[in-house]
């Protein structure tokens, strides 16, 4: 694979500067990296124009302010208020963490509590190109946290073999874009392992595969993809994507402890941008359970991962402009998904929009829309067609990213369309 | 070191890397680099005759431009103990098995060989859907398997019936899987010949080629870790994986050997090189010296063995197992040369791509069963009468198991929905109800009488 030589040094350089103030825009990793600094005195305006400028008169496509969004627990109190946390955890303190630190925390807990947990992948030992495995090799030993050769099919095959013999491997694919060499192992082996072993009872349920996914402002074709819809077409895998540090910790621990193989997709744009109070104790959030983030009566928006922040901004503006009330649901587990919660919400509102970054055709939105129209009790309550707001039917181009993935303006416009129907 | 600086300003060049690099690094990077350097850094010593590049540290400089020629290396030799006539050619060889134990292995080979004929014909009669014979490769599988501990974990490709037989798979076990009846642990989900056994520590076979090879590396790592964690309760074990020379062309072969070497995994890779992958002869499969020559490239100790010689393959596997467990574990590669006497499978007519006379010659002149038989006869432990009696007895046992398995009920229909996940999901529960509803409303369209419990298993 040729990937790392392109973006890895850049990612690494930016990741190392994690202590720096979190940029306001979640859609870009700062471009004034170590690589460019000695060469030419690029003005900050120039670099911002290339990747993260917002037009001066924009009202909708503004930077996401992660420091004030209600999607993140800005205070310890709001973090512990979460009713899904066990009472014992709600008595404990919290700590401010960004998403990579929350992932690191979950991995550390998993390694500490169960010696069958292993952590490996490309460049994991020194801390990972996104810093998710910082200090874990030092703490838990090179036998349990280690680098593999650069081969995704090898990583996956090795993980399956270890899981089949009772270990709980957490394999890392450096970018979701590079999971495809491992697809045969995932589709034909991991997914079918329990099924074909039948009464023998062996399985690879201890297996978790982590992969950074999603757009990052300048990731182009091979550092931006979100292949979750492909995984949802494989019986045997659970597919999870968190939207925040608190979720990442709870869902990742649930994934590692789950006896089914789990694809755990981490929106990399949130690694440093999303910071919130996270309980320090170990806890799980339930798999295959959606979360109603915001109640509403006129329209349901279903999404997952980073676009939820965009949805919330669009909803805020639409509610103000149109005098309506929108319900926002975070799918969290993309497969097997929580139909009940979605159907219940849509039965109430009669309208639904599904938002995701990856291509619209045969995406997650297609499944949700089809399931809604197929469910007799939900179908009869529908007052408008289900709308899918997703990436266009193209690869993720470098320069045109902001025109490709759904943004606040598109979601805002979608809300208007759904309500006008 | 991957944290490189592609563009050092020219004014700073020439002062030497030691001087320049730290001054333009951020403090965080310097700290990380310093730690990593301690572990793996190398530098070129003045006037050294050897390259100190990190990629190949023991490589001598040369001022002659010369490309390494594959032809200049002789083919790796093939180890044998017993020749085609049953004569021992390795003077240091001493049989480590009693006569009874040798006879047991011989009978395992006979069982596989007789089952081949019965099942190949029964597929032709439409009584099972598919079959793959393993004629010509009985010694590779039985011989290697006999050198392992029962706790060692095995991964197969599909032509390893001998491994199952040697480990204790019974005629009933074989037939239950082949007929996909309710005693098949695979619950009728897998094609015939895709055996598996938890008790015998043999993983269930899957059709995709070579996928099992990196599994064996990962399993070996697990076995190593488990022994390290609990040395008093978990014995040292190896993982063993079988595959054909065709499968070795898959990327998974490369991935598996490389990761096994870098992670020091106690795994034995056993390649059955039988000359063909379906219709493709080895000349269209590779141009190097077989599979064995590649092991060395991965830094793996390798041996090539005469796969028609049970004693040689047994001895090589025994030695390989000991080596794999030494010094914290390491992989070993065995390439066993054989010849695929049978068709690739019941879906293949191999005379479309090779001469019948070629096959007949291998059958007649050198096959693993007759070679061991000659050795046993020379040792005075076997004769024509014993041979006849053994063959008849094995055939009777197999036919009895065949008839019983054929009569047995099929697994319950519900089994098709289970084991996708640890628990049946709500999605799948809903689909179970949908299928039940269909079967109830269209009873004439489906015959459920063969299945244990009929449609009631869907309740």
Tab-separated table of C-alpha atoms in Angstrom, chain A residues 302 337 339 342-343 346 351-354 366-380 382 384 386:
chain	number	residue	atom	x	y	z
A	302	UNK	CA	-31.577	10.156	11.413
A	337	UNK	CA	-29.832	-1.238	13.677
A	339	UNK	CA	-35.645	-0.105	13.899
A	342	UNK	CA	-36.571	5.006	14.313
A	343	UNK	CA	-40.070	3.729	13.518
A	346	UNK	CA	-41.125	8.602	12.353
A	351	UNK	CA	-41.415	12.811	7.982
A	352	UNK	CA	-37.863	11.555	7.814
A	353	UNK	CA	-34.500	12.624	6.471
A	354	UNK	CA	-31.440	10.408	6.637
A	366	UNK	CA	-31.468	3.484	1.413
A	367	UNK	CA	-31.990	0.766	3.992
A	368	UNK	CA	-33.684	3.055	6.491
A	369	UNK	CA	-35.950	4.583	3.847
A	370	UNK	CA	-36.903	1.159	2.512
A	371	UNK	CA	-37.563	-0.196	5.993
A	372	UNK	CA	-39.797	2.786	6.809
A	373	UNK	CA	-41.940	2.321	3.711
A	374	UNK	CA	-42.035	-1.433	4.274
A	375	UNK	CA	-43.317	-1.207	7.825
A	376	UNK	CA	-47.123	-1.025	7.560
A	377	UNK	CA	-47.589	0.957	10.750
A	378	UNK	CA	-44.964	3.527	9.807
A	379	UNK	CA	-45.884	3.739	6.123
A	380	UNK	CA	-49.449	4.872	6.809
A	382	UNK	CA	-45.871	9.154	6.367
A	384	UNK	CA	-43.700	13.006	2.811
A	386	UNK	CA	-38.106	9.863	3.020
